PDB file of C-alpha atoms and ligand atoms in Angstrom:
ATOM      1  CA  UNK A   1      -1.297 -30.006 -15.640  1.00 85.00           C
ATOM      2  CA  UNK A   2      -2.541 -26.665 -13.689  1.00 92.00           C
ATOM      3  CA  UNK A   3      -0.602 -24.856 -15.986  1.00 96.00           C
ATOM      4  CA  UNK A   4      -2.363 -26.211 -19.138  1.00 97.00           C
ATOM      5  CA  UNK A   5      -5.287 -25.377 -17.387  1.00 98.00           C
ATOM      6  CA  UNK A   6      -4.264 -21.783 -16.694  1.00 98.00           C
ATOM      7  CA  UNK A   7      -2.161 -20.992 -19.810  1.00 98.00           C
ATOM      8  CA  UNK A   8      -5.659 -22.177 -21.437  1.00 98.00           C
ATOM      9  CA  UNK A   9      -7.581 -20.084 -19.712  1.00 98.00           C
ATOM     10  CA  UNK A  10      -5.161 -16.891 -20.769  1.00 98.00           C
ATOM     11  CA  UNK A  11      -5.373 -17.958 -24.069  1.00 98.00           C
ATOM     12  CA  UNK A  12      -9.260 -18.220 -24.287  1.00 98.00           C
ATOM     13  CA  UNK A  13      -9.492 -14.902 -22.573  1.00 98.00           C
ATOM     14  CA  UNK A  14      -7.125 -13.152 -24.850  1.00 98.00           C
ATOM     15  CA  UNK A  15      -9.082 -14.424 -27.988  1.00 98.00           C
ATOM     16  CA  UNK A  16     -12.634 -13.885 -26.197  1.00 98.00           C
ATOM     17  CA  UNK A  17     -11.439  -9.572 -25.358  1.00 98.00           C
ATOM     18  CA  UNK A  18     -10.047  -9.902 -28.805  1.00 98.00           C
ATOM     19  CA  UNK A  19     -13.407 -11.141 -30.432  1.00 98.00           C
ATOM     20  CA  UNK A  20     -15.583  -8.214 -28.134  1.00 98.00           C
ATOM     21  CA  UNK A  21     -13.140  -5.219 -29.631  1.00 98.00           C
ATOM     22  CA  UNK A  22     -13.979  -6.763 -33.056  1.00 98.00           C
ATOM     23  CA  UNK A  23     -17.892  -6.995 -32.226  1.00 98.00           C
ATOM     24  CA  UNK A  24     -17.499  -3.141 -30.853  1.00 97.00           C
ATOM     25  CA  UNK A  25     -16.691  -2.101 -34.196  1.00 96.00           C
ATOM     26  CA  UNK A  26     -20.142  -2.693 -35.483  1.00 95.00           C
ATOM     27  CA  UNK A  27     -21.905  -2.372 -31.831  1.00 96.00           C
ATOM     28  CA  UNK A  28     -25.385  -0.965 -32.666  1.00 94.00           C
ATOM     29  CA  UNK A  29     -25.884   2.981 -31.971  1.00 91.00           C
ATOM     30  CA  UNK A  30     -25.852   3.505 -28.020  1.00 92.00           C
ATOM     31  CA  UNK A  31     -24.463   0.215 -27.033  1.00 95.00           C
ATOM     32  CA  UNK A  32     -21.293   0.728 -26.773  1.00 96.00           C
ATOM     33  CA  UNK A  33     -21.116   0.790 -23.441  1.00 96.00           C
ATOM     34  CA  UNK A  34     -22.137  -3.076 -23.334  1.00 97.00           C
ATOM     35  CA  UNK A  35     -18.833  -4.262 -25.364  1.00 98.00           C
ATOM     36  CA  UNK A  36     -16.407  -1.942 -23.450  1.00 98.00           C
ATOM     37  CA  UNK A  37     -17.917  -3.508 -20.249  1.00 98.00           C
ATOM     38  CA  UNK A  38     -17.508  -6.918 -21.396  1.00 98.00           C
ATOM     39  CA  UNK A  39     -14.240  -6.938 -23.404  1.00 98.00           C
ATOM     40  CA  UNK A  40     -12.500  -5.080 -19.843  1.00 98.00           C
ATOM     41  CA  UNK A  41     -13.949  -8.484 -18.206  1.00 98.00           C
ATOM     42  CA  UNK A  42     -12.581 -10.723 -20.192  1.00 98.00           C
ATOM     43  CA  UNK A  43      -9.410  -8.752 -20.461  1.00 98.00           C
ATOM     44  CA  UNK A  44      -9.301  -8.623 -16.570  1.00 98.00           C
ATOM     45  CA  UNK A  45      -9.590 -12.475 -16.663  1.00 98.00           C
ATOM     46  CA  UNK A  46      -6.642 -12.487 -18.905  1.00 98.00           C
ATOM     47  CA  UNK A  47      -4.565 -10.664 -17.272  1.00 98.00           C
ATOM     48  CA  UNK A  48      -5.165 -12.680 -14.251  1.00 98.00           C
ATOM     49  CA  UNK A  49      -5.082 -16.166 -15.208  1.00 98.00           C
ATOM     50  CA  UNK A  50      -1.592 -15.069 -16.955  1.00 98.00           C
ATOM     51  CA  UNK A  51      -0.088 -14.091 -13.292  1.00 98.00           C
ATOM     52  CA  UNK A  52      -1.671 -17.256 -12.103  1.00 98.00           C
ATOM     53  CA  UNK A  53       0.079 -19.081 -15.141  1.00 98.00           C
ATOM     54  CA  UNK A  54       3.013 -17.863 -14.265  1.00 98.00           C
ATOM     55  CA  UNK A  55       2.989 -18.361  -9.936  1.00 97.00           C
ATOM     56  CA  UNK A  56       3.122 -14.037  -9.768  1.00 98.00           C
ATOM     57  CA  UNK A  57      -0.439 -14.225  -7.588  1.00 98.00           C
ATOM     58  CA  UNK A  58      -0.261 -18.248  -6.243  1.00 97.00           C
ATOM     59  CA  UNK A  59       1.626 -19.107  -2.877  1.00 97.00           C
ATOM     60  CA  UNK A  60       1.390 -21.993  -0.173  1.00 96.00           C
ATOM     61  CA  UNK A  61      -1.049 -21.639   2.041  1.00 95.00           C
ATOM     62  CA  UNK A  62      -0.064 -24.700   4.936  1.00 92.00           C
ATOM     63  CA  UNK A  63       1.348 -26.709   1.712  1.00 92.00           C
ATOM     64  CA  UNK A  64      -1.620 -26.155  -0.223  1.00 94.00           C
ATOM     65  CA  UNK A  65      -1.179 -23.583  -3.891  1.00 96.00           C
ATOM     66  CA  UNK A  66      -3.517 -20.819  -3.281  1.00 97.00           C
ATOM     67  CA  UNK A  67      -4.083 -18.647  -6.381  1.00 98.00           C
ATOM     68  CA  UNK A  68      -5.344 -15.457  -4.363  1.00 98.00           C
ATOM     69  CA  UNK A  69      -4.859 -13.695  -8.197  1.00 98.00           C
ATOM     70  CA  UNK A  70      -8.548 -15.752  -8.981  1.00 98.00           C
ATOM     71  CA  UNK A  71      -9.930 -13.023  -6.052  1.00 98.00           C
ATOM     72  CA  UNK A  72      -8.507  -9.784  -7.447  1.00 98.00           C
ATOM     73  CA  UNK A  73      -9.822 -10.792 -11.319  1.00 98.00           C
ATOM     74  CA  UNK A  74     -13.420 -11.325  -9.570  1.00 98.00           C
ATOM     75  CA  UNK A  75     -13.473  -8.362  -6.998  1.00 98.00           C
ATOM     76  CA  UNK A  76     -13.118  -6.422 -10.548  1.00 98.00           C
ATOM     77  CA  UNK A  77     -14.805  -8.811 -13.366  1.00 98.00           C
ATOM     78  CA  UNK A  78     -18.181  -9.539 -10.699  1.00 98.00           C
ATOM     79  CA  UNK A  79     -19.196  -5.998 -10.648  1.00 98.00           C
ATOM     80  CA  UNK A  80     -18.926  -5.073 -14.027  1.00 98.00           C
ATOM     81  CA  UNK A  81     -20.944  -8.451 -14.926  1.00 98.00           C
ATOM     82  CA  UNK A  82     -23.855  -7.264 -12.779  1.00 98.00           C
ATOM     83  CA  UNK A  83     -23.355  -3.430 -14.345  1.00 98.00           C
ATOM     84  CA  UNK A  84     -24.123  -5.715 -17.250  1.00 98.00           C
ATOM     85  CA  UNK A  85     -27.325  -7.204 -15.581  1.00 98.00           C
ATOM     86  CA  UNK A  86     -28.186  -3.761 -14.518  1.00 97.00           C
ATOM     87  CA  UNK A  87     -28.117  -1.908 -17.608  1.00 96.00           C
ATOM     88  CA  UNK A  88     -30.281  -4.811 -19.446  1.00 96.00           C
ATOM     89  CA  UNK A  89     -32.553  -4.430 -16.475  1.00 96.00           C
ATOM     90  CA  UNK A  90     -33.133  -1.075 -15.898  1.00 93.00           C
ATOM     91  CA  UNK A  91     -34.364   1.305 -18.396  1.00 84.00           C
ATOM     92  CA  UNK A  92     -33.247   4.732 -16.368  1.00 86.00           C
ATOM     93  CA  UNK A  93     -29.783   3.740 -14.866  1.00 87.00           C
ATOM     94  CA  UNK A  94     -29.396   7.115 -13.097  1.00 90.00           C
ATOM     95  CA  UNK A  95     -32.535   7.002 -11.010  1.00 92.00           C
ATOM     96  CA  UNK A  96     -31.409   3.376 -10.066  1.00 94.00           C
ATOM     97  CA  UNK A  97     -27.817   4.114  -8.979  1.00 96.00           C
ATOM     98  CA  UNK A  98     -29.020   2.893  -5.109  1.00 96.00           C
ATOM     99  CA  UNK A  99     -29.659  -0.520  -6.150  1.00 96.00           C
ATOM    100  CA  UNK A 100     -26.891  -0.844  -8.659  1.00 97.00           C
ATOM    101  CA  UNK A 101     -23.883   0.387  -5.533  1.00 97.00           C
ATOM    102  CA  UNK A 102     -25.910  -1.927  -3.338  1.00 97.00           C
ATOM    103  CA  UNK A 103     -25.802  -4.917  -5.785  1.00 98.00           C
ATOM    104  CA  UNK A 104     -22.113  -4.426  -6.326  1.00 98.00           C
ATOM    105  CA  UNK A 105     -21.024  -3.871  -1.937  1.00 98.00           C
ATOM    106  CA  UNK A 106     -22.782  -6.778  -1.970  1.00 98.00           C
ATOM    107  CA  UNK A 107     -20.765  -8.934  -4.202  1.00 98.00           C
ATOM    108  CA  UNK A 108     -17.175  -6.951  -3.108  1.00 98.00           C
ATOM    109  CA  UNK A 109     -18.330  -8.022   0.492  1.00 98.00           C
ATOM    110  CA  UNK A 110     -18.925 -11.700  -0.991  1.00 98.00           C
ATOM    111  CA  UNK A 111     -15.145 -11.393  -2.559  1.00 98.00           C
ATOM    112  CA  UNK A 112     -13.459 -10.176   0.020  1.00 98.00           C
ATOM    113  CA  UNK A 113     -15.117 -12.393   2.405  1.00 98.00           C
ATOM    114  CA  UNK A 114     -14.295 -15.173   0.087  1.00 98.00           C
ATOM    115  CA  UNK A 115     -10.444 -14.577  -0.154  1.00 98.00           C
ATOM    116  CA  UNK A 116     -10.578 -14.210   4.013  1.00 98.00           C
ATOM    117  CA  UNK A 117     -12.219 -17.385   3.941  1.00 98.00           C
ATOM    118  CA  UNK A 118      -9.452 -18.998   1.204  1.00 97.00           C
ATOM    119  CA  UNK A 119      -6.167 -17.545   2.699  1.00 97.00           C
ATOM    120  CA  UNK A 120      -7.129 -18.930   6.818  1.00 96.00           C
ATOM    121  CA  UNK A 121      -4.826 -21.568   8.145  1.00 95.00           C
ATOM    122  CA  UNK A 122      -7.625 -22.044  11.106  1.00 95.00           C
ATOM    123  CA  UNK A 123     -10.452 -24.298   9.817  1.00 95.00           C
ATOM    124  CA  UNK A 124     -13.279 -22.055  12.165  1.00 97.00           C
ATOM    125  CA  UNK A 125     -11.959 -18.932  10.463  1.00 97.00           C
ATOM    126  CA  UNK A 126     -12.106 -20.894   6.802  1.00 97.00           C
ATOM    127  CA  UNK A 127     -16.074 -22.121   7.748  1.00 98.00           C
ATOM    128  CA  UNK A 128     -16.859 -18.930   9.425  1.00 98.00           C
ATOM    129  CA  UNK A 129     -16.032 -16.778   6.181  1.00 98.00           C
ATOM    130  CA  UNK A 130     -17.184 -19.296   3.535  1.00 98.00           C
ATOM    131  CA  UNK A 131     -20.602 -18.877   5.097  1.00 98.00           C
ATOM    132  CA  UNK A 132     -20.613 -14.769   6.117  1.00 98.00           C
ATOM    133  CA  UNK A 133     -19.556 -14.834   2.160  1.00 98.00           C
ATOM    134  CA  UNK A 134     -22.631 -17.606   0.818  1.00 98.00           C
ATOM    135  CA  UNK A 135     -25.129 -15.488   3.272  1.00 98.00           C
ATOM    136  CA  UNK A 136     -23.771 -12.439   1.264  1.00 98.00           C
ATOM    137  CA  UNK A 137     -23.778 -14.737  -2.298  1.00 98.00           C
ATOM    138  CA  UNK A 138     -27.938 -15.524  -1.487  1.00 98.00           C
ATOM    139  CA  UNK A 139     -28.825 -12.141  -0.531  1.00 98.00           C
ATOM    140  CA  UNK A 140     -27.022 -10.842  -4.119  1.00 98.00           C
ATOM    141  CA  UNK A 141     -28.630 -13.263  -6.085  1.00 98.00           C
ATOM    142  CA  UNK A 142     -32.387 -13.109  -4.452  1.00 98.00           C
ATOM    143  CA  UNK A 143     -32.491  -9.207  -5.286  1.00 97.00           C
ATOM    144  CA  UNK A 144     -30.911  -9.896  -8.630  1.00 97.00           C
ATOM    145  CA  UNK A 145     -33.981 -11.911  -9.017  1.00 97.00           C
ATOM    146  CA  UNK A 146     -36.773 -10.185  -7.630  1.00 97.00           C
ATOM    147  CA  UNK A 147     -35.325  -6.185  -8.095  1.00 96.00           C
ATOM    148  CA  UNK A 148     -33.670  -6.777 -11.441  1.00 96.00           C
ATOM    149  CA  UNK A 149     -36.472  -9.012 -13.028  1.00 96.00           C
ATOM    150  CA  UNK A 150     -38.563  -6.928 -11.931  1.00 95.00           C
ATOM    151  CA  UNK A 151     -37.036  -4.442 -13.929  1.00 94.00           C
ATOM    152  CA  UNK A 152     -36.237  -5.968 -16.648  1.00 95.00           C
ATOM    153  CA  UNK A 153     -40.666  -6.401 -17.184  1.00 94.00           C
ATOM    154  CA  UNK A 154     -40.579  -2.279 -18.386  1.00 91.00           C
ATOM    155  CA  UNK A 155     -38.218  -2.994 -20.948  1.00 94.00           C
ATOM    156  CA  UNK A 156     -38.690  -4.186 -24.663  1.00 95.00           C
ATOM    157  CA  UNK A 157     -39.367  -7.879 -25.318  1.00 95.00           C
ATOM    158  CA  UNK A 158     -36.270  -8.579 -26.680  1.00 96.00           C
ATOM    159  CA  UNK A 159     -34.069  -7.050 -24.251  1.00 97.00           C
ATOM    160  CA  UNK A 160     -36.587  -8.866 -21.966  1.00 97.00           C
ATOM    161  CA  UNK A 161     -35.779 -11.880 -23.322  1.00 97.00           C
ATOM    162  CA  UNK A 162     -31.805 -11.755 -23.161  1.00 98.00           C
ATOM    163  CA  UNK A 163     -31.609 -10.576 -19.793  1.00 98.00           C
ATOM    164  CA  UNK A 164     -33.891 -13.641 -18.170  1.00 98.00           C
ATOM    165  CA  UNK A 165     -31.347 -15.730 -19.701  1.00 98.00           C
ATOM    166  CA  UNK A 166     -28.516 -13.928 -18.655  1.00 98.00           C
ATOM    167  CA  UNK A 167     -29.849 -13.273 -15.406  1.00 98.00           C
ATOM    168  CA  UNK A 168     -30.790 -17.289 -14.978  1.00 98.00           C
ATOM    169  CA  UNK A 169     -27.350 -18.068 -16.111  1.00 98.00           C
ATOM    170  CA  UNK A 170     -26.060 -16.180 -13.677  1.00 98.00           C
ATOM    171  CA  UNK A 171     -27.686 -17.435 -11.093  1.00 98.00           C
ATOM    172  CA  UNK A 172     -27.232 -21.132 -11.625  1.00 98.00           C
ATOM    173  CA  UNK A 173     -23.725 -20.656 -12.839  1.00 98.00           C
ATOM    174  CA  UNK A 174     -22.619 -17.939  -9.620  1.00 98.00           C
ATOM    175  CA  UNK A 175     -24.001 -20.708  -7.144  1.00 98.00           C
ATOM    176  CA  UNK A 176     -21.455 -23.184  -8.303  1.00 98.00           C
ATOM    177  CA  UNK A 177     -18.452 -21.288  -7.687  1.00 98.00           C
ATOM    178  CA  UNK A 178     -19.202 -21.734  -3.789  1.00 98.00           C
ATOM    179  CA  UNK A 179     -19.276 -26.033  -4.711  1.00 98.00           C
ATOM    180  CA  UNK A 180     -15.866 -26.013  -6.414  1.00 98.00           C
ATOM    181  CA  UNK A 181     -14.676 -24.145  -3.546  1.00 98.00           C
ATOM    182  CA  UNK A 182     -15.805 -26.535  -1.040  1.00 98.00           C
ATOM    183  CA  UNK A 183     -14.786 -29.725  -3.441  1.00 98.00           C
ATOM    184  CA  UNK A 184     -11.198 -28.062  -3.607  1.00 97.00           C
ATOM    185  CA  UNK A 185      -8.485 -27.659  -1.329  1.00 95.00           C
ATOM    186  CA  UNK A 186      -9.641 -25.011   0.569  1.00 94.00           C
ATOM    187  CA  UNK A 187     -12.322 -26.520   1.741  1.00 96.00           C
ATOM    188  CA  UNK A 188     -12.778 -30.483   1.911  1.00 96.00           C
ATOM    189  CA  UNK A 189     -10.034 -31.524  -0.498  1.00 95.00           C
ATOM    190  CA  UNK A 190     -12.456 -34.022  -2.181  1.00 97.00           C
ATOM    191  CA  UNK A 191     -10.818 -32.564  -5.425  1.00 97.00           C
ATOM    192  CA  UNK A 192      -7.352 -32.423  -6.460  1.00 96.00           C
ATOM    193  CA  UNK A 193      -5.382 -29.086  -6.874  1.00 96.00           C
ATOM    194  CA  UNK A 194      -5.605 -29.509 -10.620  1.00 97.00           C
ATOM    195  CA  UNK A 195      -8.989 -30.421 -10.474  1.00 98.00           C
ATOM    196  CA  UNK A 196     -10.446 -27.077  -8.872  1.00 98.00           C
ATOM    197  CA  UNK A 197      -8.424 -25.016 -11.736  1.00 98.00           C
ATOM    198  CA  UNK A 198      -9.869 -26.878 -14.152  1.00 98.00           C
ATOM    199  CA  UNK A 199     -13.660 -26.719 -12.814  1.00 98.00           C
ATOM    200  CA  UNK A 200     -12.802 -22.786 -11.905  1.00 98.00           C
ATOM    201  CA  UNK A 201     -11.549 -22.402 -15.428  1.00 98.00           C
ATOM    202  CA  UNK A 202     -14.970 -23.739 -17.089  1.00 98.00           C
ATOM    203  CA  UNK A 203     -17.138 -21.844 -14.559  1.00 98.00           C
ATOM    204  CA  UNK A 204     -15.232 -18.432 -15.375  1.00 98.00           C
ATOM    205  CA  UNK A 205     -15.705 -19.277 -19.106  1.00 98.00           C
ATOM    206  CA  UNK A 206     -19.160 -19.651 -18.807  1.00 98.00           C
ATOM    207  CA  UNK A 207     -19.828 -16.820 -16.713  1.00 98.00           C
ATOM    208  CA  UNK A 208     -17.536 -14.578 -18.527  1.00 98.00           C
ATOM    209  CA  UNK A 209     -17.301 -15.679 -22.091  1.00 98.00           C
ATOM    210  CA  UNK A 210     -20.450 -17.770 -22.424  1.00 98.00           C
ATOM    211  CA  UNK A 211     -22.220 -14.372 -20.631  1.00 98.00           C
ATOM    212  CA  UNK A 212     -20.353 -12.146 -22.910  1.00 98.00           C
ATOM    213  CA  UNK A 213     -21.038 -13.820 -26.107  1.00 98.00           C
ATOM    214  CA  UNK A 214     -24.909 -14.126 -25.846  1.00 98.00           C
ATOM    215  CA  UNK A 215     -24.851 -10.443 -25.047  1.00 98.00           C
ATOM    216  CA  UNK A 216     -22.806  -8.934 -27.561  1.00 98.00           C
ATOM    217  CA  UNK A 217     -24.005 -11.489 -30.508  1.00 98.00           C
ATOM    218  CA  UNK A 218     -27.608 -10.259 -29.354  1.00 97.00           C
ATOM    219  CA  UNK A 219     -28.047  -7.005 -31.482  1.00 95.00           C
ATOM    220  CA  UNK A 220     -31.907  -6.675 -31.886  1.00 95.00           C
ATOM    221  CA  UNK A 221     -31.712  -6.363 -28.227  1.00 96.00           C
ATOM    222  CA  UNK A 222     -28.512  -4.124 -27.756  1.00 96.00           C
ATOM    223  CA  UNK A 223     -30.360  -1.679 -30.274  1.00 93.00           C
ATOM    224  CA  UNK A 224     -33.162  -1.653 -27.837  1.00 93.00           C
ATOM    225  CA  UNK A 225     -31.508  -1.934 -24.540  1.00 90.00           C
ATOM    226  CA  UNK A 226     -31.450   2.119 -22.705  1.00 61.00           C
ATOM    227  CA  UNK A 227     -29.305   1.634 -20.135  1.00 46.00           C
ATOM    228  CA  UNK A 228     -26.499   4.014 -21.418  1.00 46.00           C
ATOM    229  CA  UNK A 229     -27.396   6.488 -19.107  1.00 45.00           C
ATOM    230  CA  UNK A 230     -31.437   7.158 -20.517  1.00 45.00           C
ATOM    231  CA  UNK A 231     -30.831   8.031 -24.106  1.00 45.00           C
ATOM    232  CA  UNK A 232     -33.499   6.656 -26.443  1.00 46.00           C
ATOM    233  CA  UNK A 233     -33.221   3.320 -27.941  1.00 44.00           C
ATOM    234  CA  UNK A 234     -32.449   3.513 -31.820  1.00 44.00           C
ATOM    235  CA  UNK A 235     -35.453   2.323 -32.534  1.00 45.00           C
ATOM    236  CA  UNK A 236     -37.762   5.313 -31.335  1.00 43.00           C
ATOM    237  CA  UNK A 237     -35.127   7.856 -32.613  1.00 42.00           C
ATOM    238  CA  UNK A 238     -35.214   6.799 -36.080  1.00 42.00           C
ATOM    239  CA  UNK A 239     -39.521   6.959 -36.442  1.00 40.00           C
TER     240      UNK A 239
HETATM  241  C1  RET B 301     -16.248 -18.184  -2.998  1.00 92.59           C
HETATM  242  C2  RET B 301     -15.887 -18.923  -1.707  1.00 92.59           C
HETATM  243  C3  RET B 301     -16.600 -18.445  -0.528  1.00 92.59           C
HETATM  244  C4  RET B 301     -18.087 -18.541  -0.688  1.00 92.59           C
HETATM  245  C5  RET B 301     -18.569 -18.015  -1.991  1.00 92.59           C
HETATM  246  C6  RET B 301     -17.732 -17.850  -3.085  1.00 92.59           C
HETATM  247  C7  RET B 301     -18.352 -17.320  -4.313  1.00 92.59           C
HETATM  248  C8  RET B 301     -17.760 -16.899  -5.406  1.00 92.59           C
HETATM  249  C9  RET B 301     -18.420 -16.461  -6.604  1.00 92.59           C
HETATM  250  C10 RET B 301     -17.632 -16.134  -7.629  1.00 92.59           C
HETATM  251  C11 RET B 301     -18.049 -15.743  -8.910  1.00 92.59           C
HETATM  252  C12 RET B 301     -17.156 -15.524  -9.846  1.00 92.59           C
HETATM  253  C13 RET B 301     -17.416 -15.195 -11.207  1.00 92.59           C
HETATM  254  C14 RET B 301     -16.322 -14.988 -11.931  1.00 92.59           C
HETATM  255  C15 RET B 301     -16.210 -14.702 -13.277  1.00 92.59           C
HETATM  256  O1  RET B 301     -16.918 -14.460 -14.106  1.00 92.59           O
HETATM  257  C16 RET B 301     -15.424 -16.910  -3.057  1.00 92.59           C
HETATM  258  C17 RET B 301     -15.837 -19.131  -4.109  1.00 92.59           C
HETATM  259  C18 RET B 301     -20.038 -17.689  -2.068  1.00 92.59           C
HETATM  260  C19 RET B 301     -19.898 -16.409  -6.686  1.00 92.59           C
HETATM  261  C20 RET B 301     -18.754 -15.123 -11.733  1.00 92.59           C
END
């Protein structure tokens, strides 16, 4: 059953990268940027639910299948989601590259953290890092919501407008991926094995294809969005 789950979740990311490399072709002018970001995370998650399908980046942790693979895809597919966030956000990337390095330490720390926390056979060292990695998950998501909203209120309405909702579904989605864990067998066991892939696999579909899709589908916004490094939107270049 986990491997219905996971060869699923290859599948779904394989179409999803597929779909963004067909939206790219008509990405509005200076956008581009947005669809390489978000086809390389969905192409990441591909990649990594496929070694998970097949056991490459799963062992036995004290009898238990850890998929330490899930880690590496989101040590490389979390950052490039908040590059995302940032570029919606902020208008000037280049005079904001502080924030944006200190976003993403933030969430590797969280990551790493996490997989210390996931691959402990002591149950202090499992409880320790869970919450050194949730303290790190809060701090993330508070100045996603007060520096990049912030932000975000310089920048056209419609741009505006797609990056409160991507930002919110960030937020609510990102704070369940802590639950699972503790539901699942690294932490209280409440769920099955199969279970946690399945509610991992719907979270990282949301958060990664749901995310991707309302971007990408969103071209008034893309057109308007200057985050690719300062240029002008379309918009003002063409009057
Ligand atoms: C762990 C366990 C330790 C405590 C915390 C966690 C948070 C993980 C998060 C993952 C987000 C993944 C995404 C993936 C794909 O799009 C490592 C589960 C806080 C927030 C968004």
């Amino acid at each position: 059953m986990q491997t219905l789950w996971l060869t699923l979740g290859t599948l779904s990311f394989i179409a999803a990268t597929a779909f963004f490399v067909f939206l790219m072709t008509r990405a509005p002018q200076g956008s581009r940027h947005f669809f390489v970001i978000t086809a390389a995370i969905t192409a990441v998650a591909a990649f990594f639910y496929l070694t998970m399908t097949t056991g490459a980046t799963a062992t036995l942790v004290e009898g238990r299948i850890f998929y330490f693979g899930r880690y590496i895809d989101w040590v490389i597919t979390t950052p490039l989601l908040l590059l995302d966030l940032a570029l919606l956000a902020l208008p000037n990337w280049r005079r904001n590259v502080g924030l944006i390095g200190g976003l993403i330490a933030l969430d590797v720390f969280m990551i790493l953290t996490g997989l210390l926390a996931g691959q402990s056979t002591s149950e202090f060292a499992r409880g320790f890092w869970f919450i050194v990695s949730t303290i790190a998950m809060v701090a993330l998501l508070y100045l996603v919501y007060t520096q990049l909203f912030a932000s975000a209120q310089n920048q056209p309405g419609s741009v505006q407008q797609i990056f409160r909702t991507l930002a919110l579904l960030t937020i609510v989605l990102w704070s369940l991926y802590p639950i699972v864990w503790l539901l699942g067998t690294e932490g209280f066991s409440v769920a099955s094995s199969t279970v946690e892939v399945f509610l991992f696999l719907i979270l990282d579909i949301l958060a990664k294809i749901g995310f991707g899709f309302l971007l990408l589908t969103n071209r008034e916004a893309l057109g308007q969005a200057g985050g690719g490094g300062g240029a002008p939107a379309q918009a003002s270049r063409v009057r």
